[in-house]
């Protein structure tokens, strides 16, 4: 079809707007018929760090549905009144809503369920909640009275015991069982702590006093409708009548209680009676049992490879490798309580522990102190920082290190990921964030004495306390995010006909777009269109209709080095389309339609394996490498590679075990040619270097860093980031570097806020991490002719896929590798257009960046879009075109360059001279899913000038510059020219004569 008449184009536009959608809109309603459950709407979650539904839960990244969640929450022991779905894949149950939860607009719950795209399953911190119809039981309470026992309130128990007598109970701990046990032991005071501990006393000791009742927020293990204290908090009860029973000091006859000094397993021996809680617990790793014995405690500790076991209060067992918090020996007679499971064995006493050692050594460590000297880097101690409330969090990123939390480890972790504030809490938690988090979250500084818990990995130093953070600041600037006055800007370019999936600038300076033909939202889509950049002011003439025969949904494309600069597209969505090989030879010129169209014939030319989400790469020998994917839409993995044209012989596909192992998190792997001729492959969070002939692994590179609190974060689809090669400069002797930006995490799908880079071929290569100004998953990176990189599109939360991302990132940023590490990002301008799944960004010949696509398929219940299927096309005008300077010009006659050859251009500069001029070569590429399938390669070749005639030296070999077409630019200071297309390295694989079928056009080599 040579072009579109006005009538046919208007008909298409009308048809697109009136199309009948085959897609089933997700719904917030329950689809199961035989149920009394009803939808209650969309509710907030995580307010103050607290789950709205906090009972049972589970996650299913593949098959979560509303029905399966309700089934989980209404079966057996999980017989709850409410069920809620969140983040597309999480299910929560409960009998009541937590304080602070509010009902919000249904539009907030906009993520489709992983197991049913026709249902909504909440969103980030948003729950779609369903009700069984039953009346919810009363929420947990601090029981006001039990018989003659009356509640005094919630009391502090953080340093030394407020009630000295710990006792076992009959059955599980409840308010009733604990008060009964204390009555039977002759005590008028009873207290429950940590949900499962019971203490008794005659008076409230050690200056313990009331705290807010909300501090006692842990439900009793024996009755979830009652609160039994909290961390270092006692639910305190007083017996209001006289007790005639003599208080029990020792639950058995003291004369028959003694430590075990013989017959113990291995080399375990008794080490003495030690004072506990004088300055805090002397051991951690607690295990309680009403039938505790010395032997049982030793077996528990030995099973965890600890060398010290200690028993206290008859029923409590503690383990460790040393005694901390300034432990001292007490009188042997103080360890006078019989073990709960053996009345003849001594099992400590009130604040006394019977200590046993496996090696005869008992190391005593002093009271821990604040670590405020010998800190790594530029860290300084800031103080003890109070969280805004129990369970609330000032900082988003948490690491929980139950055995190895130290100040140095936490500070180094935060610094490595670009966070200038570190906070340590509860001894085991390391948080990372920014100073602004403290201000916005309502954090306040309190006395250092409230940060009183030793670090789990360093008992000599303090790592916060109960809802208290030992806070450290980076004394200096950790990240310089430039905010230039000239940011460039987005600009509306033209209205589109479809939502493009792949965008490619052809050597005819027109842009081809491919979309989901066959699975398109529009019944009359032909799957392919071409945009004439010279006619964007005339919508009716700018677009040319083209055609594909099978579905290119999630396929791969590159530009071939043949004489015609053909575009090849491989793979697709399902059935025969996954084997598809499609070719288009760009033709026509500015203002003149071409007549060529996409060519394919699955009966003649196919891949050897069906592939959905594959990557293609031009190899130095002129053949095409095709890697990875799945055998069809959400089908089995295709963990292999193959070559086009197919080598002689039978099946030549090579299986890659590392792709098999990391499926499905490795789709659209990153493929790049290195200057050695070897290949870089990045997949999930791993990378390696491959031999270009055998494809064997030459080097396994270190795993890619992910999130500061999640090393399992990924960089390839579906946790989609983007990768490019950093610039190469003549004489091309410096090690090449790979840049990868963005990605996401498994589970909550928090987008990554960093870029990582590596020089893969240097000895002992390591990744360098730079924090971005914002989080971004599904980014697009466009190589600019000045050697900088425009990063745009994507979201702050989610993963790639339909309805799986929220909170679009509307900001563009610039990465300049010429600047020092930590100073390379500049914050540019914003758009109003959400560019999520299936968006593209590609460099135009005039130096602007074309921005297109977004196919999130996220809907409200009435069928309207949360984020639209985006047909608007924008351009970004980079800062170098926003200075009022006239772009330089040049003429060229020879555009078919041999490697190492010399070629002349005539230049016309308007600001500077040739002494300040630069020349760059940007490889042709296709943009899809953030994957730039040329690696975004840019070269700055050597050149010399005499007057306004300049001679450029072509790259020396096909490893530095694999065969292909490039946009040639000159730069007058910061300002680039319009480009001219040059072919470098010819067509060594003779692709211009392939395939040899009469229904395919072969342009020659």
CSV table of C-alpha atoms in Angstrom, one decimal, residues 228-508:
chain,number,residue,atom,x,y,z
A,228,UNK,CA,-0.2,-10.3,76.7
A,229,UNK,CA,2.3,-7.5,76.9
A,230,UNK,CA,4.8,-6.6,74.3
A,231,UNK,CA,8.6,-6.2,73.7
A,232,UNK,CA,9.9,-5.3,77.2
A,233,UNK,CA,6.3,-4.5,78.3
A,234,UNK,CA,4.1,-6.2,80.9
A,235,UNK,CA,0.4,-6.4,81.0
A,236,UNK,CA,0.3,-5.9,84.8
A,237,UNK,CA,-2.5,-7.3,87.0
A,238,UNK,CA,-3.1,-6.9,90.7
A,239,UNK,CA,-5.1,-9.4,92.9
A,240,UNK,CA,-7.5,-7.2,94.9
A,241,UNK,CA,-8.2,-9.7,97.7
A,242,UNK,CA,-5.9,-11.2,100.3
A,243,UNK,CA,-3.8,-14.2,99.3
A,244,UNK,CA,-3.2,-16.7,102.1
A,245,UNK,CA,-0.8,-18.8,100.1
A,246,UNK,CA,2.9,-18.4,101.1
A,247,UNK,CA,4.8,-17.1,98.1
A,248,UNK,CA,6.9,-19.7,96.4
A,249,UNK,CA,10.5,-18.7,96.1
A,250,UNK,CA,11.6,-22.0,94.7
A,251,UNK,CA,9.2,-24.3,93.1
A,252,UNK,CA,10.8,-27.3,94.7
A,253,UNK,CA,12.8,-28.2,97.8
A,254,UNK,CA,16.0,-26.2,97.7
A,255,UNK,CA,17.9,-29.0,99.3
A,256,UNK,CA,17.1,-31.3,96.3
A,257,UNK,CA,18.0,-28.7,93.6
A,258,UNK,CA,21.5,-28.6,92.2
A,259,UNK,CA,23.4,-27.9,88.9
A,260,UNK,CA,24.1,-30.9,86.6
A,261,UNK,CA,27.8,-31.6,86.9
A,262,UNK,CA,28.1,-35.0,85.3
A,263,UNK,CA,26.6,-37.1,82.5
A,264,UNK,CA,26.2,-34.2,80.0
A,265,UNK,CA,26.6,-34.8,76.3
A,266,UNK,CA,30.0,-34.1,74.7
A,267,UNK,CA,32.3,-31.8,76.6
A,268,UNK,CA,29.5,-29.7,78.2
A,269,UNK,CA,30.2,-28.6,81.8
A,270,UNK,CA,28.6,-26.4,84.4
A,271,UNK,CA,30.1,-22.9,84.5
A,272,UNK,CA,28.3,-21.2,87.4
A,273,UNK,CA,25.4,-19.0,88.4
A,274,UNK,CA,25.4,-15.6,86.7
A,275,UNK,CA,23.4,-12.4,87.2
A,276,UNK,CA,21.0,-11.5,84.4
A,277,UNK,CA,19.4,-8.2,83.6
A,278,UNK,CA,21.6,-6.0,85.7
A,279,UNK,CA,22.3,-4.1,82.5
A,280,UNK,CA,20.1,-6.1,80.1
A,281,UNK,CA,19.9,-9.7,79.0
A,282,UNK,CA,23.3,-11.5,79.1
A,283,UNK,CA,22.3,-14.0,76.4
A,284,UNK,CA,19.8,-14.0,73.5
A,285,UNK,CA,18.3,-16.7,71.3
A,286,UNK,CA,15.5,-17.6,73.8
A,287,UNK,CA,13.6,-20.9,73.9
A,288,UNK,CA,10.9,-21.5,76.5
A,289,UNK,CA,9.4,-24.7,77.6
A,290,UNK,CA,7.3,-25.6,80.6
A,291,UNK,CA,9.2,-29.0,80.7
A,292,UNK,CA,12.6,-27.4,80.5
A,293,UNK,CA,15.7,-29.4,81.7
A,294,UNK,CA,19.4,-28.7,81.6
A,295,UNK,CA,19.8,-31.4,79.0
A,296,UNK,CA,17.0,-30.0,76.8
A,297,UNK,CA,18.5,-26.5,76.9
A,298,UNK,CA,22.0,-27.8,76.0
A,299,UNK,CA,20.6,-29.9,73.1
A,300,UNK,CA,18.8,-26.8,71.8
A,301,UNK,CA,21.9,-24.6,71.9
A,302,UNK,CA,24.2,-27.3,70.6
A,303,UNK,CA,21.9,-27.8,67.7
A,304,UNK,CA,22.4,-24.2,66.7
A,305,UNK,CA,26.2,-24.5,67.1
A,306,UNK,CA,26.3,-22.3,70.2
A,307,UNK,CA,28.9,-22.9,72.8
A,308,UNK,CA,27.0,-21.5,75.8
A,309,UNK,CA,23.6,-22.6,77.2
A,310,UNK,CA,21.9,-20.9,80.1
A,311,UNK,CA,18.6,-21.6,82.0
A,312,UNK,CA,16.5,-19.1,83.9
A,313,UNK,CA,13.2,-19.0,85.8
A,314,UNK,CA,12.8,-22.8,85.5
A,315,UNK,CA,11.5,-22.7,81.9
A,316,UNK,CA,13.7,-20.3,79.9
A,317,UNK,CA,16.7,-21.4,77.8
A,318,UNK,CA,19.2,-18.9,76.3
A,319,UNK,CA,22.0,-19.6,73.8
A,320,UNK,CA,25.2,-17.8,72.7
A,321,UNK,CA,28.9,-17.8,72.6
A,322,UNK,CA,29.6,-15.3,75.3
A,323,UNK,CA,27.8,-13.5,78.2
A,324,UNK,CA,27.2,-9.8,77.4
A,325,UNK,CA,26.0,-6.6,79.1
A,326,UNK,CA,28.6,-6.8,81.9
A,327,UNK,CA,27.6,-10.2,83.2
A,328,UNK,CA,29.0,-11.1,86.6
A,329,UNK,CA,28.9,-14.2,88.7
A,330,UNK,CA,26.3,-14.4,91.5
A,331,UNK,CA,25.9,-16.6,94.5
A,332,UNK,CA,25.4,-20.3,93.6
A,333,UNK,CA,22.5,-20.3,96.1
A,334,UNK,CA,20.7,-17.7,93.9
A,335,UNK,CA,20.2,-20.3,91.1
A,336,UNK,CA,17.7,-22.2,93.2
A,337,UNK,CA,14.7,-22.8,90.9
A,338,UNK,CA,14.0,-26.3,89.8
A,339,UNK,CA,13.7,-27.0,86.1
A,340,UNK,CA,10.2,-27.2,84.8
A,341,UNK,CA,10.9,-30.7,83.6
A,342,UNK,CA,13.1,-32.0,86.4
A,343,UNK,CA,12.6,-31.0,90.0
A,344,UNK,CA,16.1,-32.1,91.0
A,345,UNK,CA,18.0,-29.8,88.5
A,346,UNK,CA,18.7,-26.1,89.1
A,347,UNK,CA,17.4,-24.0,86.3
A,348,UNK,CA,18.5,-20.5,87.3
A,349,UNK,CA,16.4,-18.2,89.4
A,350,UNK,CA,14.9,-14.7,89.3
A,351,UNK,CA,17.4,-12.7,87.1
A,352,UNK,CA,19.9,-15.6,87.6
A,353,UNK,CA,21.1,-18.0,84.9
A,354,UNK,CA,22.6,-21.4,85.3
A,355,UNK,CA,25.4,-21.4,82.7
A,356,UNK,CA,26.9,-24.3,80.8
A,357,UNK,CA,29.7,-24.4,78.3
A,358,UNK,CA,30.7,-26.8,75.6
A,359,UNK,CA,34.4,-25.9,75.8
A,360,UNK,CA,35.0,-24.9,79.4
A,361,UNK,CA,35.3,-21.2,78.5
A,362,UNK,CA,32.8,-18.5,79.5
A,363,UNK,CA,33.8,-15.2,78.0
A,364,UNK,CA,32.3,-12.1,79.7
A,365,UNK,CA,31.8,-8.9,77.7
A,366,UNK,CA,31.3,-5.5,79.1
A,367,UNK,CA,28.2,-3.4,79.0
A,368,UNK,CA,27.7,-2.3,75.3
A,369,UNK,CA,28.2,1.4,74.5
A,370,UNK,CA,27.5,3.7,71.6
A,371,UNK,CA,30.0,3.3,68.8
A,372,UNK,CA,30.9,6.9,68.0
A,373,UNK,CA,34.6,6.5,66.9
A,374,UNK,CA,36.5,4.5,64.4
A,375,UNK,CA,33.5,4.6,62.1
A,376,UNK,CA,33.9,3.8,58.4
A,377,UNK,CA,34.0,6.5,55.7
A,378,UNK,CA,32.6,9.8,56.7
A,379,UNK,CA,30.0,8.5,59.1
A,380,UNK,CA,29.2,10.2,62.4
A,381,UNK,CA,26.9,9.3,65.2
A,382,UNK,CA,23.9,11.5,65.4
A,383,UNK,CA,21.9,10.2,68.4
A,384,UNK,CA,19.1,7.9,69.5
A,385,UNK,CA,16.2,8.4,67.1
A,386,UNK,CA,12.6,7.5,68.1
A,387,UNK,CA,10.3,6.0,65.6
A,388,UNK,CA,6.9,7.9,65.4
A,389,UNK,CA,5.1,5.0,67.0
A,390,UNK,CA,5.5,1.3,67.9
A,391,UNK,CA,5.6,-0.6,64.6
A,392,UNK,CA,6.0,2.6,62.5
A,393,UNK,CA,9.0,3.0,60.3
A,394,UNK,CA,10.9,6.1,59.4
A,395,UNK,CA,13.0,4.4,56.7
A,396,UNK,CA,11.7,2.2,53.9
A,397,UNK,CA,14.7,0.0,53.5
A,398,UNK,CA,15.3,-2.6,56.2
A,399,UNK,CA,17.8,-5.4,56.6
A,400,UNK,CA,17.3,-7.9,59.4
A,401,UNK,CA,20.5,-9.6,60.5
A,402,UNK,CA,19.7,-11.8,63.5
A,403,UNK,CA,23.2,-12.9,64.1
A,404,UNK,CA,25.6,-10.5,62.4
A,405,UNK,CA,24.3,-6.9,62.7
A,406,UNK,CA,27.1,-4.5,63.4
A,407,UNK,CA,27.5,-0.7,63.2
A,408,UNK,CA,30.2,-1.1,60.5
A,409,UNK,CA,28.2,-3.6,58.4
A,410,UNK,CA,25.1,-1.4,58.5
A,411,UNK,CA,26.9,1.8,57.6
A,412,UNK,CA,28.9,0.2,54.8
A,413,UNK,CA,25.7,-1.3,53.4
A,414,UNK,CA,23.9,2.0,53.4
A,415,UNK,CA,26.9,3.8,51.9
A,416,UNK,CA,27.3,1.2,49.2
A,417,UNK,CA,23.8,1.9,47.9
A,418,UNK,CA,24.0,5.7,48.3
A,419,UNK,CA,22.0,6.3,51.4
A,420,UNK,CA,23.4,9.0,53.8
A,421,UNK,CA,21.4,7.9,56.9
A,422,UNK,CA,21.7,4.6,58.7
A,423,UNK,CA,19.7,3.5,61.7
A,424,UNK,CA,20.0,0.4,63.8
A,425,UNK,CA,17.1,-0.9,65.9
A,426,UNK,CA,16.2,-3.9,68.1
A,427,UNK,CA,19.8,-5.1,67.9
A,428,UNK,CA,19.1,-6.9,64.6
A,429,UNK,CA,17.7,-4.3,62.2
A,430,UNK,CA,19.7,-2.1,59.9
A,431,UNK,CA,17.7,0.7,58.1
A,432,UNK,CA,18.9,3.0,55.3
A,433,UNK,CA,17.4,6.2,54.1
A,434,UNK,CA,17.6,10.0,53.8
A,435,UNK,CA,17.5,12.9,56.2
A,436,UNK,CA,14.3,13.9,54.6
A,437,UNK,CA,12.7,10.6,55.8
A,438,UNK,CA,13.1,11.7,59.4
A,439,UNK,CA,11.4,15.1,58.8
A,440,UNK,CA,8.5,13.7,56.8
A,441,UNK,CA,8.1,10.7,59.1
A,442,UNK,CA,8.0,12.7,62.3
A,443,UNK,CA,11.1,11.2,63.9
A,444,UNK,CA,12.5,12.8,67.1
A,445,UNK,CA,15.7,12.4,69.0
A,446,UNK,CA,15.6,11.1,72.6
A,447,UNK,CA,18.1,10.3,75.3
A,448,UNK,CA,20.9,7.9,74.3
A,449,UNK,CA,19.9,5.7,77.2
A,450,UNK,CA,16.8,4.6,75.3
A,451,UNK,CA,19.0,2.9,72.6
A,452,UNK,CA,20.0,0.1,74.9
A,453,UNK,CA,20.1,-3.2,72.9
A,454,UNK,CA,23.4,-4.7,71.9
A,455,UNK,CA,24.1,-5.5,68.2
A,456,UNK,CA,23.5,-9.1,67.3
A,457,UNK,CA,26.9,-9.3,65.7
A,458,UNK,CA,28.8,-7.0,68.1
A,459,UNK,CA,27.8,-7.3,71.8
A,460,UNK,CA,30.2,-4.5,72.6
A,461,UNK,CA,28.2,-1.8,70.9
A,462,UNK,CA,24.5,-0.7,70.9
A,463,UNK,CA,22.2,-1.1,68.0
A,464,UNK,CA,19.1,0.9,69.0
A,465,UNK,CA,16.3,-0.2,71.2
A,466,UNK,CA,12.6,-0.8,71.2
A,467,UNK,CA,11.3,1.5,68.5
A,468,UNK,CA,14.6,3.4,68.9
A,469,UNK,CA,17.3,3.8,66.2
A,470,UNK,CA,21.0,4.4,66.8
A,471,UNK,CA,21.2,6.9,64.0
A,472,UNK,CA,24.3,7.8,61.9
A,473,UNK,CA,24.7,10.4,59.2
A,474,UNK,CA,27.2,10.7,56.3
A,475,UNK,CA,29.2,13.8,57.0
A,476,UNK,CA,29.4,15.2,53.5
A,477,UNK,CA,27.7,14.9,50.1
A,478,UNK,CA,27.1,11.3,49.1
A,479,UNK,CA,25.1,12.0,45.9
A,480,UNK,CA,25.4,15.0,43.7
A,481,UNK,CA,22.2,15.2,41.6
A,482,UNK,CA,22.7,18.2,39.3
A,483,UNK,CA,19.8,20.5,38.7
A,484,UNK,CA,20.8,22.5,35.7
A,485,UNK,CA,19.0,25.6,34.6
A,486,UNK,CA,18.7,24.2,31.1
A,487,UNK,CA,16.8,20.9,31.5
A,488,UNK,CA,15.4,20.5,28.0
A,489,UNK,CA,11.8,19.6,27.7
A,490,UNK,CA,9.1,17.2,26.4
A,491,UNK,CA,7.0,18.3,23.5
A,492,UNK,CA,4.0,16.7,21.8
A,493,UNK,CA,5.0,15.3,18.4
A,494,UNK,CA,2.1,13.6,16.7
A,495,UNK,CA,-0.9,11.5,17.5
A,496,UNK,CA,-0.4,7.8,16.9
A,497,UNK,CA,-2.6,5.2,15.3
A,498,UNK,CA,-1.8,2.3,17.6
A,499,UNK,CA,0.2,1.6,20.8
A,500,UNK,CA,3.6,0.7,19.5
A,501,UNK,CA,5.6,-2.2,20.9
A,502,UNK,CA,8.9,-1.6,19.0
A,503,UNK,CA,10.3,1.6,17.5
A,504,UNK,CA,13.1,1.6,15.0
A,505,UNK,CA,14.6,4.5,13.1
A,506,UNK,CA,15.4,3.3,9.6
A,507,UNK,CA,18.2,4.5,7.2
A,508,UNK,CA,15.4,6.3,5.3
